[in-house]
């Protein structure tokens, strides 16, 4: 049986692109088929019943929804879901057919080997990350909001875990070593440093994750690399595919 694999970009909790009238291909799909979101999933944002409508909508789709994490995720809420093995890698099962692909894992999806490495550094926190327990929180929040500043609130709209921990990098290298540093597809949220530099020019700020991904770019053999984060669609250097609202089928 041929398994279909579609990939799309950031959803931020808005799943209207998966409505039957917009994604007509789903009429021919089953739960064996997969749609993979390249980070900033946003479907587990409140960590309570407020997430239910969106997650239930995805569960009702005829396909299985997969996602890697981005920088706009509630990592505290995601961590409440237990880890399990699935298709060769580690996941968190949000709904029976809504699955988080953990960082640094290699999966066998539809006969293809896929390396997943979610996460990214937020680019909308230049002005501040406020701490809710700060006695001056309310005053600082009002001031920043009044001048339309780029800020977020720790563990309410921003989480330190947006960037991988050292153990996640180590595990990623172990898994890639086991795979012989050879996969079919790589799925991330942000891009390797050299690709990000090409996209953002002078606005690019490399970090530990983009540098690690640059190492992967240089060492790993792959067919295509899919990523989101930059809210655009395009192809860089033929093999790096930037996705936002576009959805493509990979074969």
PDB file of C-alpha atoms in Angstrom, residues 15-16 18-20 52-61:
ATOM      1  CA  UNK A  15      -6.291  24.542  11.011  1.00  0.00           C
ATOM      2  CA  UNK A  16      -8.610  25.927   8.339  1.00  0.00           C
ATOM      3  CA  UNK A  18      -7.304  21.259   6.418  1.00  0.00           C
ATOM      4  CA  UNK A  19     -10.992  21.909   5.773  1.00  0.00           C
ATOM      5  CA  UNK A  20     -12.332  19.448   3.169  1.00  0.00           C
ATOM      6  CA  UNK A  52     -10.155  20.772  22.469  1.00  0.00           C
ATOM      7  CA  UNK A  53     -11.995  22.156  19.443  1.00  0.00           C
ATOM      8  CA  UNK A  54      -8.909  22.378  17.255  1.00  0.00           C
ATOM      9  CA  UNK A  55      -7.491  19.035  18.339  1.00  0.00           C
ATOM     10  CA  UNK A  56     -10.850  17.319  17.891  1.00  0.00           C
ATOM     11  CA  UNK A  57     -11.106  18.808  14.403  1.00  0.00           C
ATOM     12  CA  UNK A  58      -7.716  17.318  13.488  1.00  0.00           C
ATOM     13  CA  UNK A  59      -8.633  13.964  15.015  1.00  0.00           C
ATOM     14  CA  UNK A  60     -11.747  13.901  12.837  1.00  0.00           C
ATOM     15  CA  UNK A  61      -9.700  14.310   9.634  1.00  0.00           C
TER      16      UNK A  61
END
